[in-house]
Amino acid sequence: MLEWTKFPKIVRGDGMWLIDEDGNRLLDGVASMWCNVWGHSKRELINAIIMQAKKLQHSSLFNLTNEPSELLAKKLIDISPNMDQVFFSDNGSTAMEIAIKIALQYWTNLGFSNKTKLLHLKMDIMVIHLVQCQLDMYQNFFKIQI
């Protein structure tokens, strides 16, 4: 069995680079697993985070709202033609689940409740999440065909 060697310890980031404890620069080509698309240690982002953290670090959006979310929603609506509502999710799986439920409800509202087939190109984490939803409490609400 392959034994793992010691992993590099990352101590800081600079733009698109991660720097380890030995000073080696590693290109962060996946934006720290897609969560850091603007790079590391950007002064503008640091200042915005500090200002917001002084007011509120986190607030669930489940039946609640907050000013930054409302401002972002307004900006998105302003730049998006024919859109007057925004839904925020805290992760990709839930975002996909809700998007599909909205689409299914849309067709149901138009009288096409039989439009339930979904197309996917490969078996990935989003599809696995949808299969789980199909198997749990949603199975009597939507009949999703994957």
PDB file of N, CA and C in Angstrom, residues 17-101:
ATOM      1  N   TRP A  17      -1.174  32.349  -5.970  1.00  0.00           N
ATOM      2  CA  TRP A  17      -0.150  31.463  -5.427  1.00  0.00           C
ATOM      3  C   TRP A  17      -0.408  31.100  -3.974  1.00  0.00           C
ATOM      4  N   LEU A  18      -0.109  29.842  -3.635  1.00  0.00           N
ATOM      5  CA  LEU A  18      -0.053  29.382  -2.252  1.00  0.00           C
ATOM      6  C   LEU A  18       1.424  29.252  -1.900  1.00  0.00           C
ATOM      7  N   ILE A  19       1.804  29.670  -0.705  1.00  0.00           N
ATOM      8  CA  ILE A  19       3.196  29.603  -0.279  1.00  0.00           C
ATOM      9  C   ILE A  19       3.285  28.663   0.912  1.00  0.00           C
ATOM     10  N   ASP A  20       4.199  27.687   0.814  1.00  0.00           N
ATOM     11  CA  ASP A  20       4.328  26.735   1.917  1.00  0.00           C
ATOM     12  C   ASP A  20       5.362  27.221   2.933  1.00  0.00           C
ATOM     13  N   GLU A  21       5.538  26.462   4.007  1.00  0.00           N
ATOM     14  CA  GLU A  21       6.415  26.870   5.101  1.00  0.00           C
ATOM     15  C   GLU A  21       7.881  26.947   4.686  1.00  0.00           C
ATOM     16  N   ASP A  22       8.239  26.346   3.558  1.00  0.00           N
ATOM     17  CA  ASP A  22       9.612  26.423   3.056  1.00  0.00           C
ATOM     18  C   ASP A  22       9.789  27.531   2.026  1.00  0.00           C
ATOM     19  N   GLY A  23       8.721  28.310   1.776  1.00  0.00           N
ATOM     20  CA  GLY A  23       8.794  29.407   0.822  1.00  0.00           C
ATOM     21  C   GLY A  23       8.500  29.009  -0.610  1.00  0.00           C
ATOM     22  N   ASN A  24       8.166  27.764  -0.853  1.00  0.00           N
ATOM     23  CA  ASN A  24       7.816  27.317  -2.205  1.00  0.00           C
ATOM     24  C   ASN A  24       6.464  27.885  -2.609  1.00  0.00           C
ATOM     25  N   ARG A  25       6.391  28.325  -3.865  1.00  0.00           N
ATOM     26  CA  ARG A  25       5.135  28.858  -4.402  1.00  0.00           C
ATOM     27  C   ARG A  25       4.454  27.773  -5.220  1.00  0.00           C
ATOM     28  N   LEU A  26       3.184  27.524  -4.907  1.00  0.00           N
ATOM     29  CA  LEU A  26       2.399  26.526  -5.631  1.00  0.00           C
ATOM     30  C   LEU A  26       1.233  27.245  -6.307  1.00  0.00           C
ATOM     31  N   LEU A  27       1.077  27.046  -7.595  1.00  0.00           N
ATOM     32  CA  LEU A  27      -0.030  27.663  -8.323  1.00  0.00           C
ATOM     33  C   LEU A  27      -1.346  27.066  -7.833  1.00  0.00           C
ATOM     34  N   ASP A  28      -2.242  27.929  -7.360  1.00  0.00           N
ATOM     35  CA  ASP A  28      -3.561  27.474  -6.895  1.00  0.00           C
ATOM     36  C   ASP A  28      -4.495  27.434  -8.104  1.00  0.00           C
ATOM     37  N   GLY A  29      -4.274  26.446  -8.958  1.00  0.00           N
ATOM     38  CA  GLY A  29      -4.997  26.345 -10.223  1.00  0.00           C
ATOM     39  C   GLY A  29      -6.461  25.974 -10.102  1.00  0.00           C
ATOM     40  N   VAL A  30      -6.899  25.562  -8.919  1.00  0.00           N
ATOM     41  CA  VAL A  30      -8.308  25.221  -8.719  1.00  0.00           C
ATOM     42  C   VAL A  30      -8.971  26.166  -7.717  1.00  0.00           C
ATOM     43  N   ALA A  31      -8.362  27.337  -7.498  1.00  0.00           N
ATOM     44  CA  ALA A  31      -8.939  28.353  -6.604  1.00  0.00           C
ATOM     45  C   ALA A  31      -9.323  27.760  -5.256  1.00  0.00           C
ATOM     46  N   SER A  32      -8.400  26.989  -4.686  1.00  0.00           N
ATOM     47  CA  SER A  32      -8.639  26.313  -3.401  1.00  0.00           C
ATOM     48  C   SER A  32      -9.968  25.563  -3.423  1.00  0.00           C
ATOM     49  N   MET A  33     -10.081  24.699  -4.402  1.00  0.00           N
ATOM     50  CA  MET A  33     -11.285  23.886  -4.631  1.00  0.00           C
ATOM     51  C   MET A  33     -12.508  24.773  -4.898  1.00  0.00           C
ATOM     52  N   TRP A  34     -12.339  25.739  -5.770  1.00  0.00           N
ATOM     53  CA  TRP A  34     -13.404  26.586  -6.312  1.00  0.00           C
ATOM     54  C   TRP A  34     -13.942  27.624  -5.337  1.00  0.00           C
ATOM     55  N   CYS A  35     -13.367  27.737  -4.159  1.00  0.00           N
ATOM     56  CA  CYS A  35     -13.924  28.653  -3.156  1.00  0.00           C
ATOM     57  C   CYS A  35     -13.193  29.987  -3.104  1.00  0.00           C
ATOM     58  N   ASN A  36     -12.163  30.171  -3.890  1.00  0.00           N
ATOM     59  CA  ASN A  36     -11.344  31.366  -3.776  1.00  0.00           C
ATOM     60  C   ASN A  36     -10.995  31.901  -5.160  1.00  0.00           C
ATOM     61  N   VAL A  37     -11.989  32.169  -5.955  1.00  0.00           N
ATOM     62  CA  VAL A  37     -11.774  32.525  -7.353  1.00  0.00           C
ATOM     63  C   VAL A  37     -11.132  33.895  -7.555  1.00  0.00           C
ATOM     64  N   TRP A  38     -11.109  34.733  -6.529  1.00  0.00           N
ATOM     65  CA  TRP A  38     -10.506  36.058  -6.667  1.00  0.00           C
ATOM     66  C   TRP A  38      -9.054  36.078  -6.221  1.00  0.00           C
ATOM     67  N   GLY A  39      -8.528  34.956  -5.810  1.00  0.00           N
ATOM     68  CA  GLY A  39      -7.139  34.901  -5.370  1.00  0.00           C
ATOM     69  C   GLY A  39      -7.021  35.110  -3.873  1.00  0.00           C
ATOM     70  N   HIS A  40      -5.780  35.075  -3.423  1.00  0.00           N
ATOM     71  CA  HIS A  40      -5.486  35.147  -1.993  1.00  0.00           C
ATOM     72  C   HIS A  40      -4.981  36.535  -1.605  1.00  0.00           C
ATOM     73  N   SER A  41      -5.393  36.985  -0.432  1.00  0.00           N
ATOM     74  CA  SER A  41      -4.873  38.197   0.219  1.00  0.00           C
ATOM     75  C   SER A  41      -5.081  39.469  -0.594  1.00  0.00           C
ATOM     76  N   LYS A  42      -6.189  39.572  -1.288  1.00  0.00           N
ATOM     77  CA  LYS A  42      -6.515  40.788  -2.037  1.00  0.00           C
ATOM     78  C   LYS A  42      -6.949  41.871  -1.052  1.00  0.00           C
ATOM     79  N   ARG A  43      -6.267  42.997  -1.063  1.00  0.00           N
ATOM     80  CA  ARG A  43      -6.509  44.069  -0.097  1.00  0.00           C
ATOM     81  C   ARG A  43      -7.973  44.513  -0.113  1.00  0.00           C
ATOM     82  N   GLU A  44      -8.569  44.678  -1.286  1.00  0.00           N
ATOM     83  CA  GLU A  44      -9.967  45.122  -1.380  1.00  0.00           C
ATOM     84  C   GLU A  44     -10.908  44.135  -0.679  1.00  0.00           C
ATOM     85  N   LEU A  45     -10.671  42.846  -0.873  1.00  0.00           N
ATOM     86  CA  LEU A  45     -11.513  41.840  -0.229  1.00  0.00           C
ATOM     87  C   LEU A  45     -11.280  41.788   1.277  1.00  0.00           C
ATOM     88  N   ILE A  46     -10.030  41.902   1.687  1.00  0.00           N
ATOM     89  CA  ILE A  46      -9.725  41.904   3.125  1.00  0.00           C
ATOM     90  C   ILE A  46     -10.448  43.052   3.814  1.00  0.00           C
ATOM     91  N   ASN A  47     -10.384  44.250   3.214  1.00  0.00           N
ATOM     92  CA  ASN A  47     -11.058  45.413   3.816  1.00  0.00           C
ATOM     93  C   ASN A  47     -12.570  45.220   3.868  1.00  0.00           C
ATOM     94  N   ALA A  48     -13.154  44.677   2.806  1.00  0.00           N
ATOM     95  CA  ALA A  48     -14.604  44.439   2.796  1.00  0.00           C
ATOM     96  C   ALA A  48     -14.988  43.408   3.854  1.00  0.00           C
ATOM     97  N   ILE A  49     -14.176  42.369   4.009  1.00  0.00           N
ATOM     98  CA  ILE A  49     -14.452  41.344   5.021  1.00  0.00           C
ATOM     99  C   ILE A  49     -14.383  41.942   6.418  1.00  0.00           C
ATOM    100  N   ILE A  50     -13.374  42.760   6.666  1.00  0.00           N
ATOM    101  CA  ILE A  50     -13.234  43.392   7.987  1.00  0.00           C
ATOM    102  C   ILE A  50     -14.439  44.277   8.282  1.00  0.00           C
ATOM    103  N   MET A  51     -14.833  45.105   7.314  1.00  0.00           N
ATOM    104  CA  MET A  51     -15.978  46.005   7.535  1.00  0.00           C
ATOM    105  C   MET A  51     -17.248  45.212   7.807  1.00  0.00           C
ATOM    106  N   GLN A  52     -17.489  44.154   7.032  1.00  0.00           N
ATOM    107  CA  GLN A  52     -18.698  43.361   7.233  1.00  0.00           C
ATOM    108  C   GLN A  52     -18.640  42.597   8.547  1.00  0.00           C
ATOM    109  N   ALA A  53     -17.474  42.053   8.893  1.00  0.00           N
ATOM    110  CA  ALA A  53     -17.344  41.271  10.134  1.00  0.00           C
ATOM    111  C   ALA A  53     -17.600  42.122  11.368  1.00  0.00           C
ATOM    112  N   LYS A  54     -17.371  43.408  11.277  1.00  0.00           N
ATOM    113  CA  LYS A  54     -17.660  44.305  12.406  1.00  0.00           C
ATOM    114  C   LYS A  54     -19.163  44.451  12.627  1.00  0.00           C
ATOM    115  N   LYS A  55     -19.957  44.163  11.573  1.00  0.00           N
ATOM    116  CA  LYS A  55     -21.418  44.271  11.682  1.00  0.00           C
ATOM    117  C   LYS A  55     -22.083  42.911  11.878  1.00  0.00           C
ATOM    118  N   LEU A  56     -21.753  41.961  11.011  1.00  0.00           N
ATOM    119  CA  LEU A  56     -22.411  40.656  11.019  1.00  0.00           C
ATOM    120  C   LEU A  56     -21.547  39.680  10.230  1.00  0.00           C
ATOM    121  N   GLN A  57     -21.181  38.557  10.873  1.00  0.00           N
ATOM    122  CA  GLN A  57     -20.365  37.564  10.168  1.00  0.00           C
ATOM    123  C   GLN A  57     -21.223  36.616   9.331  1.00  0.00           C
ATOM    124  N   HIS A  58     -22.359  36.202   9.871  1.00  0.00           N
ATOM    125  CA  HIS A  58     -23.198  35.249   9.148  1.00  0.00           C
ATOM    126  C   HIS A  58     -24.626  35.341   9.645  1.00  0.00           C
ATOM    127  N   SER A  59     -25.531  35.154   8.741  1.00  0.00           N
ATOM    128  CA  SER A  59     -26.946  35.068   9.079  1.00  0.00           C
ATOM    129  C   SER A  59     -27.583  34.119   8.077  1.00  0.00           C
ATOM    130  N   SER A  60     -28.249  33.117   8.560  1.00  0.00           N
ATOM    131  CA  SER A  60     -28.934  32.189   7.670  1.00  0.00           C
ATOM    132  C   SER A  60     -29.938  32.954   6.818  1.00  0.00           C
ATOM    133  N   LEU A  61     -30.130  32.490   5.612  1.00  0.00           N
ATOM    134  CA  LEU A  61     -31.135  33.095   4.737  1.00  0.00           C
ATOM    135  C   LEU A  61     -32.419  32.285   4.722  1.00  0.00           C
ATOM    136  N   PHE A  62     -32.536  31.337   5.648  1.00  0.00           N
ATOM    137  CA  PHE A  62     -33.759  30.550   5.767  1.00  0.00           C
ATOM    138  C   PHE A  62     -34.795  31.379   6.514  1.00  0.00           C
ATOM    139  N   ASN A  63     -35.738  31.958   5.767  1.00  0.00           N
ATOM    140  CA  ASN A  63     -36.789  32.827   6.313  1.00  0.00           C
ATOM    141  C   ASN A  63     -36.239  34.060   7.004  1.00  0.00           C
ATOM    142  N   LEU A  64     -35.034  34.477   6.624  1.00  0.00           N
ATOM    143  CA  LEU A  64     -34.413  35.697   7.135  1.00  0.00           C
ATOM    144  C   LEU A  64     -33.778  36.431   5.961  1.00  0.00           C
ATOM    145  N   THR A  65     -33.367  37.666   6.203  1.00  0.00           N
ATOM    146  CA  THR A  65     -32.628  38.411   5.195  1.00  0.00           C
ATOM    147  C   THR A  65     -31.598  39.276   5.900  1.00  0.00           C
ATOM    148  N   ASN A  66     -30.729  39.898   5.119  1.00  0.00           N
ATOM    149  CA  ASN A  66     -29.767  40.854   5.662  1.00  0.00           C
ATOM    150  C   ASN A  66     -29.403  41.834   4.556  1.00  0.00           C
ATOM    151  N   GLU A  67     -28.826  42.950   4.942  1.00  0.00           N
ATOM    152  CA  GLU A  67     -28.571  44.021   3.981  1.00  0.00           C
ATOM    153  C   GLU A  67     -27.629  43.615   2.842  1.00  0.00           C
ATOM    154  N   PRO A  68     -26.485  42.983   3.105  1.00  0.00           N
ATOM    155  CA  PRO A  68     -25.624  42.607   1.973  1.00  0.00           C
ATOM    156  C   PRO A  68     -26.324  41.683   0.971  1.00  0.00           C
ATOM    157  N   SER A  69     -27.122  40.760   1.455  1.00  0.00           N
ATOM    158  CA  SER A  69     -27.850  39.860   0.552  1.00  0.00           C
ATOM    159  C   SER A  69     -28.863  40.624  -0.284  1.00  0.00           C
ATOM    160  N   GLU A  70     -29.549  41.561   0.336  1.00  0.00           N
ATOM    161  CA  GLU A  70     -30.531  42.362  -0.396  1.00  0.00           C
ATOM    162  C   GLU A  70     -29.852  43.242  -1.446  1.00  0.00           C
ATOM    163  N   LEU A  71     -28.700  43.828  -1.100  1.00  0.00           N
ATOM    164  CA  LEU A  71     -27.977  44.668  -2.061  1.00  0.00           C
ATOM    165  C   LEU A  71     -27.488  43.839  -3.252  1.00  0.00           C
ATOM    166  N   LEU A  72     -26.958  42.655  -2.978  1.00  0.00           N
ATOM    167  CA  LEU A  72     -26.505  41.787  -4.066  1.00  0.00           C
ATOM    168  C   LEU A  72     -27.681  41.341  -4.928  1.00  0.00           C
ATOM    169  N   ALA A  73     -28.792  40.987  -4.309  1.00  0.00           N
ATOM    170  CA  ALA A  73     -29.977  40.579  -5.067  1.00  0.00           C
ATOM    171  C   ALA A  73     -30.432  41.702  -5.994  1.00  0.00           C
ATOM    172  N   LYS A  74     -30.444  42.929  -5.487  1.00  0.00           N
ATOM    173  CA  LYS A  74     -30.854  44.071  -6.318  1.00  0.00           C
ATOM    174  C   LYS A  74     -29.907  44.253  -7.501  1.00  0.00           C
ATOM    175  N   LYS A  75     -28.598  44.143  -7.257  1.00  0.00           N
ATOM    176  CA  LYS A  75     -27.631  44.271  -8.356  1.00  0.00           C
ATOM    177  C   LYS A  75     -27.844  43.188  -9.409  1.00  0.00           C
ATOM    178  N   LEU A  76     -28.075  41.962  -8.962  1.00  0.00           N
ATOM    179  CA  LEU A  76     -28.298  40.865  -9.908  1.00  0.00           C
ATOM    180  C   LEU A  76     -29.557  41.091 -10.737  1.00  0.00           C
ATOM    181  N   ILE A  77     -30.610  41.565 -10.094  1.00  0.00           N
ATOM    182  CA  ILE A  77     -31.863  41.848 -10.806  1.00  0.00           C
ATOM    183  C   ILE A  77     -31.668  42.990 -11.795  1.00  0.00           C
ATOM    184  N   ASP A  78     -30.926  44.019 -11.380  1.00  0.00           N
ATOM    185  CA  ASP A  78     -30.698  45.175 -12.250  1.00  0.00           C
ATOM    186  C   ASP A  78     -29.949  44.811 -13.528  1.00  0.00           C
ATOM    187  N   ILE A  79     -29.049  43.831 -13.460  1.00  0.00           N
ATOM    188  CA  ILE A  79     -28.259  43.483 -14.649  1.00  0.00           C
ATOM    189  C   ILE A  79     -28.817  42.282 -15.406  1.00  0.00           C
ATOM    190  N   SER A  80     -29.906  41.713 -14.919  1.00  0.00           N
ATOM    191  CA  SER A  80     -30.471  40.512 -15.550  1.00  0.00           C
ATOM    192  C   SER A  80     -31.830  40.819 -16.150  1.00  0.00           C
ATOM    193  N   PRO A  81     -31.948  40.744 -17.477  1.00  0.00           N
ATOM    194  CA  PRO A  81     -33.242  41.037 -18.092  1.00  0.00           C
ATOM    195  C   PRO A  81     -34.298  40.010 -17.694  1.00  0.00           C
ATOM    196  N   ASN A  82     -35.505  40.490 -17.505  1.00  0.00           N
ATOM    197  CA  ASN A  82     -36.673  39.646 -17.209  1.00  0.00           C
ATOM    198  C   ASN A  82     -36.549  38.845 -15.918  1.00  0.00           C
ATOM    199  N   MET A  83     -35.752  39.328 -14.985  1.00  0.00           N
ATOM    200  CA  MET A  83     -35.632  38.634 -13.701  1.00  0.00           C
ATOM    201  C   MET A  83     -36.027  39.605 -12.596  1.00  0.00           C
ATOM    202  N   ASP A  84     -36.939  39.175 -11.725  1.00  0.00           N
ATOM    203  CA  ASP A  84     -37.366  40.061 -10.649  1.00  0.00           C
ATOM    204  C   ASP A  84     -37.244  39.422  -9.272  1.00  0.00           C
ATOM    205  N   GLN A  85     -36.661  38.229  -9.201  1.00  0.00           N
ATOM    206  CA  GLN A  85     -36.448  37.566  -7.917  1.00  0.00           C
ATOM    207  C   GLN A  85     -35.112  36.840  -7.941  1.00  0.00           C
ATOM    208  N   VAL A  86     -34.538  36.659  -6.750  1.00  0.00           N
ATOM    209  CA  VAL A  86     -33.264  35.963  -6.605  1.00  0.00           C
ATOM    210  C   VAL A  86     -33.400  34.957  -5.473  1.00  0.00           C
ATOM    211  N   PHE A  87     -32.799  33.797  -5.649  1.00  0.00           N
ATOM    212  CA  PHE A  87     -32.733  32.799  -4.578  1.00  0.00           C
ATOM    213  C   PHE A  87     -31.265  32.517  -4.293  1.00  0.00           C
ATOM    214  N   PHE A  88     -30.859  32.647  -3.043  1.00  0.00           N
ATOM    215  CA  PHE A  88     -29.486  32.348  -2.657  1.00  0.00           C
ATOM    216  C   PHE A  88     -29.428  30.999  -1.959  1.00  0.00           C
ATOM    217  N   SER A  89     -28.388  30.251  -2.251  1.00  0.00           N
ATOM    218  CA  SER A  89     -28.140  28.969  -1.595  1.00  0.00           C
ATOM    219  C   SER A  89     -26.730  28.989  -1.026  1.00  0.00           C
ATOM    220  N   ASP A  90     -26.485  28.161  -0.030  1.00  0.00           N
ATOM    221  CA  ASP A  90     -25.159  28.165   0.586  1.00  0.00           C
ATOM    222  C   ASP A  90     -24.247  27.063   0.068  1.00  0.00           C
ATOM    223  N   ASN A  91     -24.704  26.270  -0.915  1.00  0.00           N
ATOM    224  CA  ASN A  91     -23.829  25.246  -1.485  1.00  0.00           C
ATOM    225  C   ASN A  91     -24.365  24.800  -2.838  1.00  0.00           C
ATOM    226  N   GLY A  92     -23.509  24.174  -3.611  1.00  0.00           N
ATOM    227  CA  GLY A  92     -23.865  23.779  -4.966  1.00  0.00           C
ATOM    228  C   GLY A  92     -24.945  22.722  -5.054  1.00  0.00           C
ATOM    229  N   SER A  93     -24.906  21.744  -4.160  1.00  0.00           N
ATOM    230  CA  SER A  93     -25.905  20.677  -4.205  1.00  0.00           C
ATOM    231  C   SER A  93     -27.304  21.220  -3.964  1.00  0.00           C
ATOM    232  N   THR A  94     -27.433  22.056  -2.960  1.00  0.00           N
ATOM    233  CA  THR A  94     -28.738  22.647  -2.666  1.00  0.00           C
ATOM    234  C   THR A  94     -29.171  23.575  -3.792  1.00  0.00           C
ATOM    235  N   ALA A  95     -28.238  24.320  -4.363  1.00  0.00           N
ATOM    236  CA  ALA A  95     -28.574  25.209  -5.473  1.00  0.00           C
ATOM    237  C   ALA A  95     -29.130  24.417  -6.654  1.00  0.00           C
ATOM    238  N   MET A  96     -28.494  23.286  -6.977  1.00  0.00           N
ATOM    239  CA  MET A  96     -28.986  22.448  -8.069  1.00  0.00           C
ATOM    240  C   MET A  96     -30.351  21.860  -7.735  1.00  0.00           C
ATOM    241  N   GLU A  97     -30.500  21.385  -6.510  1.00  0.00           N
ATOM    242  CA  GLU A  97     -31.781  20.807  -6.092  1.00  0.00           C
ATOM    243  C   GLU A  97     -32.905  21.830  -6.241  1.00  0.00           C
ATOM    244  N   ILE A  98     -32.687  23.028  -5.739  1.00  0.00           N
ATOM    245  CA  ILE A  98     -33.715  24.072  -5.798  1.00  0.00           C
ATOM    246  C   ILE A  98     -33.984  24.488  -7.244  1.00  0.00           C
ATOM    247  N   ALA A  99     -32.932  24.615  -8.055  1.00  0.00           N
ATOM    248  CA  ALA A  99     -33.130  24.991  -9.459  1.00  0.00           C
ATOM    249  C   ALA A  99     -34.009  23.969 -10.177  1.00  0.00           C
ATOM    250  N   ILE A 100     -33.775  22.703  -9.918  1.00  0.00           N
ATOM    251  CA  ILE A 100     -34.577  21.656 -10.552  1.00  0.00           C
ATOM    252  C   ILE A 100     -36.006  21.687 -10.033  1.00  0.00           C
ATOM    253  N   LYS A 101     -36.171  21.894  -8.745  1.00  0.00           N
ATOM    254  CA  LYS A 101     -37.532  21.973  -8.191  1.00  0.00           C
ATOM    255  C   LYS A 101     -38.285  23.173  -8.756  1.00  0.00           C
TER     256      LYS A 101
END
